[in-house]
mmCIF file of C-alpha atoms in Angstrom:
data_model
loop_
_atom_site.group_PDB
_atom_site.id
_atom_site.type_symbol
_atom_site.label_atom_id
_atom_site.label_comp_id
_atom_site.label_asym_id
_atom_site.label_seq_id
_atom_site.Cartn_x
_atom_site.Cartn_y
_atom_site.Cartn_z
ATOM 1 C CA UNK T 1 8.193 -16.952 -8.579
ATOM 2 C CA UNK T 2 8.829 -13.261 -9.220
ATOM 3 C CA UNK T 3 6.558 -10.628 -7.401
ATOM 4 C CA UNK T 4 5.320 -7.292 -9.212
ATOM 5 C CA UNK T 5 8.291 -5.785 -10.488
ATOM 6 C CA UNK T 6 8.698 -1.677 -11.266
ATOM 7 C CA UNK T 7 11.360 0.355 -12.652
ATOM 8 C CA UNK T 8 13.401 2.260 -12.735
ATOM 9 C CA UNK T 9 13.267 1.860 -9.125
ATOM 10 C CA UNK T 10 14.511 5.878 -9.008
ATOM 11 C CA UNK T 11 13.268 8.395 -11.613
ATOM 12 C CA UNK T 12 15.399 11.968 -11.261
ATOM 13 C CA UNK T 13 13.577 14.216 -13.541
ATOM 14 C CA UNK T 14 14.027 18.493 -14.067
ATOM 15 C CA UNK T 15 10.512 20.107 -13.455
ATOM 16 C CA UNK T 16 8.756 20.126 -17.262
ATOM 17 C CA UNK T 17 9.948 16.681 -18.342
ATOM 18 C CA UNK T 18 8.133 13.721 -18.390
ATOM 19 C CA UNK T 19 8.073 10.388 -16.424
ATOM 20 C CA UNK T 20 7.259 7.033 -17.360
ATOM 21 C CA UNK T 21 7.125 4.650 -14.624
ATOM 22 C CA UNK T 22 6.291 0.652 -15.428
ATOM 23 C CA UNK T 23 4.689 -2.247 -13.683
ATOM 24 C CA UNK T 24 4.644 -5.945 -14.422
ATOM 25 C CA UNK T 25 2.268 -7.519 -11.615
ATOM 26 C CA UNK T 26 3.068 -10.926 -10.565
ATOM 27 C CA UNK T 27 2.564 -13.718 -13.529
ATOM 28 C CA UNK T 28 -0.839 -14.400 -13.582
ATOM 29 C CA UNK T 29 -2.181 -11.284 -12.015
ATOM 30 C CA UNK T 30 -4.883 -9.346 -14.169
ATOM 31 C CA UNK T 31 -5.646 -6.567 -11.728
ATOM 32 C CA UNK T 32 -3.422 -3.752 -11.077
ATOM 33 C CA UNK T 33 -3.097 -0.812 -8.500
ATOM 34 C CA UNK T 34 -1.389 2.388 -8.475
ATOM 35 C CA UNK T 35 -0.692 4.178 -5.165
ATOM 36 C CA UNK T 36 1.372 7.409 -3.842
ATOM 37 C CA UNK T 37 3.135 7.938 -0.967
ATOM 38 C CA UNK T 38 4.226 11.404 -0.010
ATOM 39 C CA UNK T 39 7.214 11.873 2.434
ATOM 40 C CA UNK T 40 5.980 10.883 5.662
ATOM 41 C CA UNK T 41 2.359 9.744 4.835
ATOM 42 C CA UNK T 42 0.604 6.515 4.125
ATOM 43 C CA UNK T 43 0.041 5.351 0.573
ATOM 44 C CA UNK T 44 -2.915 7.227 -1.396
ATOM 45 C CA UNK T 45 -5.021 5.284 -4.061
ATOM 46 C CA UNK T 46 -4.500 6.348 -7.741
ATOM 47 C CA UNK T 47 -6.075 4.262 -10.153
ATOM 48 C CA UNK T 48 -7.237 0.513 -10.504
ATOM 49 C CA UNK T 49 -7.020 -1.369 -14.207
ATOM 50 C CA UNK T 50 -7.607 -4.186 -15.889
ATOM 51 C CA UNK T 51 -5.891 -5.560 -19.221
ATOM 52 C CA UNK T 52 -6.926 -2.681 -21.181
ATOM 53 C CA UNK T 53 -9.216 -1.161 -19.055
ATOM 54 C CA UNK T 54 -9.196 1.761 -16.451
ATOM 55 C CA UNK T 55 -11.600 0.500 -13.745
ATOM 56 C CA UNK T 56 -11.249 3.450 -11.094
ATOM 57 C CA UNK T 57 -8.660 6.613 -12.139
ATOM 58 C CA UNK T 58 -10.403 8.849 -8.637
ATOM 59 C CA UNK T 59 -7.367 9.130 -7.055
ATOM 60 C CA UNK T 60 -5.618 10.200 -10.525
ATOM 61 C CA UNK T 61 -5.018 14.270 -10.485
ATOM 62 C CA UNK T 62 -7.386 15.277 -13.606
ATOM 63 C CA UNK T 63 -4.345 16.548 -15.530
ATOM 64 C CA UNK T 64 -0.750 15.354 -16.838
ATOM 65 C CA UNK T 65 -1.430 12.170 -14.909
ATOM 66 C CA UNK T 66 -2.253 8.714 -17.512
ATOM 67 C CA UNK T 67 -2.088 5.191 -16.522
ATOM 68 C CA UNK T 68 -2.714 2.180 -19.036
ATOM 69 C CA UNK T 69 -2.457 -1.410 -19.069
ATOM 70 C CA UNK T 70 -2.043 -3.064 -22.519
ATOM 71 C CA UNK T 71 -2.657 -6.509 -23.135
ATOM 72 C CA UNK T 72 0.872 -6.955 -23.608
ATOM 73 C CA UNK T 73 3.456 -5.606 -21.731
ATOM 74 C CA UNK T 74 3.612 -3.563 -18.521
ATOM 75 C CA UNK T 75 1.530 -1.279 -17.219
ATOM 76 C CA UNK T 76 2.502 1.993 -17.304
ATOM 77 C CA UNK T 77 2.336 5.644 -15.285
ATOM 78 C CA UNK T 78 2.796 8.440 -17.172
ATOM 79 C CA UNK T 79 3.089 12.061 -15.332
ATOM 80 C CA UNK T 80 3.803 14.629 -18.206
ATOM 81 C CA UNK T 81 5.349 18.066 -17.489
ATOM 82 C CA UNK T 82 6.463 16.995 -13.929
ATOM 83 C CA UNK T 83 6.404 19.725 -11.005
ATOM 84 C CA UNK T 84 8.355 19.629 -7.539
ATOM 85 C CA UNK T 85 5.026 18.337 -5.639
ATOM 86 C CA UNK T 86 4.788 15.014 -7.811
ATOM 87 C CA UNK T 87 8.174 13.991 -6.150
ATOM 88 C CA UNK T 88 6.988 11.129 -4.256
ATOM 89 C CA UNK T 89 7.361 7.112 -4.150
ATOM 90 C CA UNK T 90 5.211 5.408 -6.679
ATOM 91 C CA UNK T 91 3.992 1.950 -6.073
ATOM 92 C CA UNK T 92 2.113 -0.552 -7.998
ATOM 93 C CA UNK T 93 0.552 -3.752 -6.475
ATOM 94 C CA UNK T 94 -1.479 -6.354 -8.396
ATOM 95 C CA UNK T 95 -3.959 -8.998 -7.319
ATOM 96 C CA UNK T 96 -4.631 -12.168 -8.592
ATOM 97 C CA UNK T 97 -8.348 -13.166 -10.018
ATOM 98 C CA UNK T 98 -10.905 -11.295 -7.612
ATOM 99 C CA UNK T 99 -10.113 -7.233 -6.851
ATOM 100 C CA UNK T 100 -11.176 -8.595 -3.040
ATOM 101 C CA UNK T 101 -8.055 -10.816 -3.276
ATOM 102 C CA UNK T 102 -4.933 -9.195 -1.316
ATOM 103 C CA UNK T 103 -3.012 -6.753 -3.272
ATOM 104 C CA UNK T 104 0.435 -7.378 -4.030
ATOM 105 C CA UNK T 105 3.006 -4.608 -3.362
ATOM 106 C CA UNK T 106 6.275 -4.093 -6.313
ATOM 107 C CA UNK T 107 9.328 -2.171 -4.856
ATOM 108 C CA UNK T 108 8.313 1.060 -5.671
ATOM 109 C CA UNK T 109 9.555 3.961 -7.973
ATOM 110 C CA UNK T 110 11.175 6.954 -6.060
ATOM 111 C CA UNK T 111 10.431 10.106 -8.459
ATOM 112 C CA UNK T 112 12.530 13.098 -7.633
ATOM 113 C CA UNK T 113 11.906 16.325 -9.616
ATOM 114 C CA UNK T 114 14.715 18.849 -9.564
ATOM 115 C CA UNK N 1 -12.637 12.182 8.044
ATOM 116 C CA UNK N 2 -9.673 9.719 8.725
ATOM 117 C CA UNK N 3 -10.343 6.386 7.750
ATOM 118 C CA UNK N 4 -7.131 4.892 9.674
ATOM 119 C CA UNK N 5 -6.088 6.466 12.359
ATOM 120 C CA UNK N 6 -2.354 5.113 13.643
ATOM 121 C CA UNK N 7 -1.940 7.044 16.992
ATOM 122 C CA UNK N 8 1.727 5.993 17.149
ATOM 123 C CA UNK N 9 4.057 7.782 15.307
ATOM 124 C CA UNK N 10 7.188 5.763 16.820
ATOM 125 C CA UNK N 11 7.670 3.197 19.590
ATOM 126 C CA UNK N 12 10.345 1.889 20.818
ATOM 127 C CA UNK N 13 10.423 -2.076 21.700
ATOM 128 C CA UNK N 14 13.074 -4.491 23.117
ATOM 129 C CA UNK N 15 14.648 -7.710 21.418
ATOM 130 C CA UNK N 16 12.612 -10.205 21.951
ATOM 131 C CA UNK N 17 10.096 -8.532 23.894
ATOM 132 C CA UNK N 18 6.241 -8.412 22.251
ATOM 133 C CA UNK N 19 4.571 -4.880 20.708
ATOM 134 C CA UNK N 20 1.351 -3.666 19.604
ATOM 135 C CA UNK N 21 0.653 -0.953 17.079
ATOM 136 C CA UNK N 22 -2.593 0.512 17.318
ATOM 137 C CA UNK N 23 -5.195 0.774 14.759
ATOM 138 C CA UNK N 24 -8.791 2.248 14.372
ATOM 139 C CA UNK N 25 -10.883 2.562 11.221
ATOM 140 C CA UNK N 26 -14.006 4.151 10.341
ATOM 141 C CA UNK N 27 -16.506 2.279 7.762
ATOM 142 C CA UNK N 28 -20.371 2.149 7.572
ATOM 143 C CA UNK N 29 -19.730 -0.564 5.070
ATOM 144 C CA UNK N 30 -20.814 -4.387 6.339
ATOM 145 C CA UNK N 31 -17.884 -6.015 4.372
ATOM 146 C CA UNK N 32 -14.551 -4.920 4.571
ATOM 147 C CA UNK N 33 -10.828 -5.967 4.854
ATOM 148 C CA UNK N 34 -8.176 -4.970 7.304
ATOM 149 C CA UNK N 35 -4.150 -5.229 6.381
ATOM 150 C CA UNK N 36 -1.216 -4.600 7.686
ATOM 151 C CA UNK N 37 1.601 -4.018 5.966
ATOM 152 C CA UNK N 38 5.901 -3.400 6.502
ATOM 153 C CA UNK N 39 7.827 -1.193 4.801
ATOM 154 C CA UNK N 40 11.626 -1.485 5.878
ATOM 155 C CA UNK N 41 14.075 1.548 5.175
ATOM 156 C CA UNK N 42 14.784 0.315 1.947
ATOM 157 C CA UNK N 43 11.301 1.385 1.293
ATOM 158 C CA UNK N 44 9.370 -1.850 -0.060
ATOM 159 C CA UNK N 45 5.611 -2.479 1.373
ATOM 160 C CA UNK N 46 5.491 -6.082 2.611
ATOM 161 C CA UNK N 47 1.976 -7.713 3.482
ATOM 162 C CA UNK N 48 2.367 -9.288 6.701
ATOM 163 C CA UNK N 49 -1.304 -10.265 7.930
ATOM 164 C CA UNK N 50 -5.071 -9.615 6.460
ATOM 165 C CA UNK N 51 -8.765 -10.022 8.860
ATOM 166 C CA UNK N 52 -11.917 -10.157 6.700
ATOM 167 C CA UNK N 53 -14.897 -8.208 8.630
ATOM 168 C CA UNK N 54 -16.511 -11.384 8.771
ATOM 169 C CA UNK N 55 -13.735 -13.592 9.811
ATOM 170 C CA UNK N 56 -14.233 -14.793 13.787
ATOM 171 C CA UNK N 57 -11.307 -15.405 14.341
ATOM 172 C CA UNK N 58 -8.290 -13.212 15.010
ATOM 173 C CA UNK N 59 -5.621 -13.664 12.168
ATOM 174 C CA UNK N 60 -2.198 -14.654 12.779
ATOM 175 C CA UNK N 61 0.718 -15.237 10.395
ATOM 176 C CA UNK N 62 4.026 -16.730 12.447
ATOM 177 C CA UNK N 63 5.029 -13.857 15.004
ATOM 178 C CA UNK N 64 2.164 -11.718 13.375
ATOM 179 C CA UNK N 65 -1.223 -11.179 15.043
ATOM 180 C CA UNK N 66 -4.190 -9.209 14.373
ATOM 181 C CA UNK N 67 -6.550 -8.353 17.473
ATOM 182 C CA UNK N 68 -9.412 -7.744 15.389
ATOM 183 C CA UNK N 69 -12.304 -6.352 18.083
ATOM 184 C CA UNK N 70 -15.080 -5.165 15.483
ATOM 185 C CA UNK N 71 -17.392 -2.834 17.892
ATOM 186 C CA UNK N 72 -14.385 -1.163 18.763
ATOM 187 C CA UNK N 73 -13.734 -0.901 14.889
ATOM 188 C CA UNK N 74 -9.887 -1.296 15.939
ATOM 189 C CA UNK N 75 -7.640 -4.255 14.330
ATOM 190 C CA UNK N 76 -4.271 -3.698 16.248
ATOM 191 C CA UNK N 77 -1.347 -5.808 15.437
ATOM 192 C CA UNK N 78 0.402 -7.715 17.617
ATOM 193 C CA UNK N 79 4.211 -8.683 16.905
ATOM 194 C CA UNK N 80 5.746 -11.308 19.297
ATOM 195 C CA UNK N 81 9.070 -11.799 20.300
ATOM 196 C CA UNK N 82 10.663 -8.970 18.384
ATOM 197 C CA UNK N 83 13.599 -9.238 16.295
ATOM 198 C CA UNK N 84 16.160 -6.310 15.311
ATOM 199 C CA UNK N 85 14.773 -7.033 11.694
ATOM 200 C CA UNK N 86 11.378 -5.996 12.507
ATOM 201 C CA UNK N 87 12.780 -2.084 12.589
ATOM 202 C CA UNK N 88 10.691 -0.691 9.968
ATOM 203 C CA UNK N 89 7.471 1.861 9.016
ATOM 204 C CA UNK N 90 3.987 -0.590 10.012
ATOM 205 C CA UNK N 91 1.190 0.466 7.771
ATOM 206 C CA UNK N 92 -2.785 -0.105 8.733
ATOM 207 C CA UNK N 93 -4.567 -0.386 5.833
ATOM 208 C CA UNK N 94 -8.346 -0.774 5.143
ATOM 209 C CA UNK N 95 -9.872 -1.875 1.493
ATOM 210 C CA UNK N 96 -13.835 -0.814 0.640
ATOM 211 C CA UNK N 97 -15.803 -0.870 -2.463
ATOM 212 C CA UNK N 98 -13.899 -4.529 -3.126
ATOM 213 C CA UNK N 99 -10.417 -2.841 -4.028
ATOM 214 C CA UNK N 100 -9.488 0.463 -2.879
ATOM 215 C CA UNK N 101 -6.911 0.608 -0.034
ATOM 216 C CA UNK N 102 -6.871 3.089 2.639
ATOM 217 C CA UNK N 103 -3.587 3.702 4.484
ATOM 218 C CA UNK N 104 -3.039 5.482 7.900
ATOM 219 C CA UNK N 105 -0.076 7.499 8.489
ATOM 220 C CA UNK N 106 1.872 4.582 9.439
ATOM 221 C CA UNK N 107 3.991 3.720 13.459
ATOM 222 C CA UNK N 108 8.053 3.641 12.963
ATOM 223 C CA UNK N 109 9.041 0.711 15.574
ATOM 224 C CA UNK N 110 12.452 0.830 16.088
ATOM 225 C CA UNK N 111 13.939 -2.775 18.009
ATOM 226 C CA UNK N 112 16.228 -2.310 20.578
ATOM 227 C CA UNK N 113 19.400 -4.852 21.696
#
């Protein structure tokens, strides 16, 4: 019975690259959650989707930040030309039917940008 | 304005002894849910407990409790007979508008032998 799974679980990228991160919510799941935690802070709401559809993206900076969730496959955080300030941990958590059931934390992705 | 406030930054406990990690929120909304969650130095967030603003009665999960007193607007949790494995980061955590979570800054409890 495997929970929400993400990787890579650590992301080193050089300031100008890009980073990909992936989620795959626990079987079953059709709502997904992105969060960020900053060093010593609480988690901060990024986006909330669907299969195919972005529900909520207010917590998503307006620019270089993308999330998506196909029908198949994971879903995925994009953050294009990365600067020092997006190094953070990354965490996805799904939910099963109802976006009022409890949300389901992966492992997290620790992004580091050199 | 805060919507979790966590006045503990750190506490310190003893094995086996009980602790409780303060939590206030701030809503105007009727409905809401309160969570707590653990996040271990290995940096995971595990749900331990969850009170519905409507629920009566206080939650409790094993060792877990949730002192849920609503005109206070506090849900404090409550960990009994403390093991060395409960070291970790405790996160408060409040959802609104059906799915958005709202995390305080987190209390580091650190269990002593």
């Amino acid at each position: 019975n495997a929970g929400v799974m993400q990787n890579p679980r650590h992301l080193v990228r050089r300031r100008g690259q890009e980073a990909r991160l992936r989620c795959s919510p626990v079987k079953g799941h059709s709502h997904v959650y992105w969060y960020r935690q900053l060093p010593e802070e609480g988690l901060k709401f990024m986006v909330y989707l669907q299969k195919e559809n972005i529900i909520d993206e207010s917590g998503m900076p307006k620019e270089r930040f993308s999330a998506e969730f196909p029908k198949e496959g994971p879903s995925i955080l994009r953050i294009q030309q990365v600067v020092r300030g997006d190094s953070a941990a990354y965490f996805c958590a799904s939910s099963p039917q109802q976006s009022t059931d409890t949300q389901y934390f992966g492992p997290g992705t620790r992004l580091t940008v050199l | 304005a805060q919507k979790i406030t966590q006045t503990q930054p750190g506490m310190f406990v003893q094995e086996k002894e009980a602790v409780t990690l303060d939590c206030t929120y701030d809503t105007s909304d009727q409905s809401y849910g309160l969570f707590w969650y653990k996040q271990p130095s290995s940096g995971e967030m595990i749900f331990l407990i969850y009170q519905g603003s409507y629920d009566e009665q206080n939650a409790t999960e094993g060792r877990y409790s949730l002192n849920f007193q609503k005109a206070r607007k506090s849900a404090n949790l409550v960990i009994s007979a403390s093991q060395l494995g409960d070291s970790a980061m405790y996160f408060c955590a409040m959802r609104e508008n059906d799915y958005k979570l709202s995390f305080g800054a987190g209390t580091t409890v650190t269990v002593r032998a």
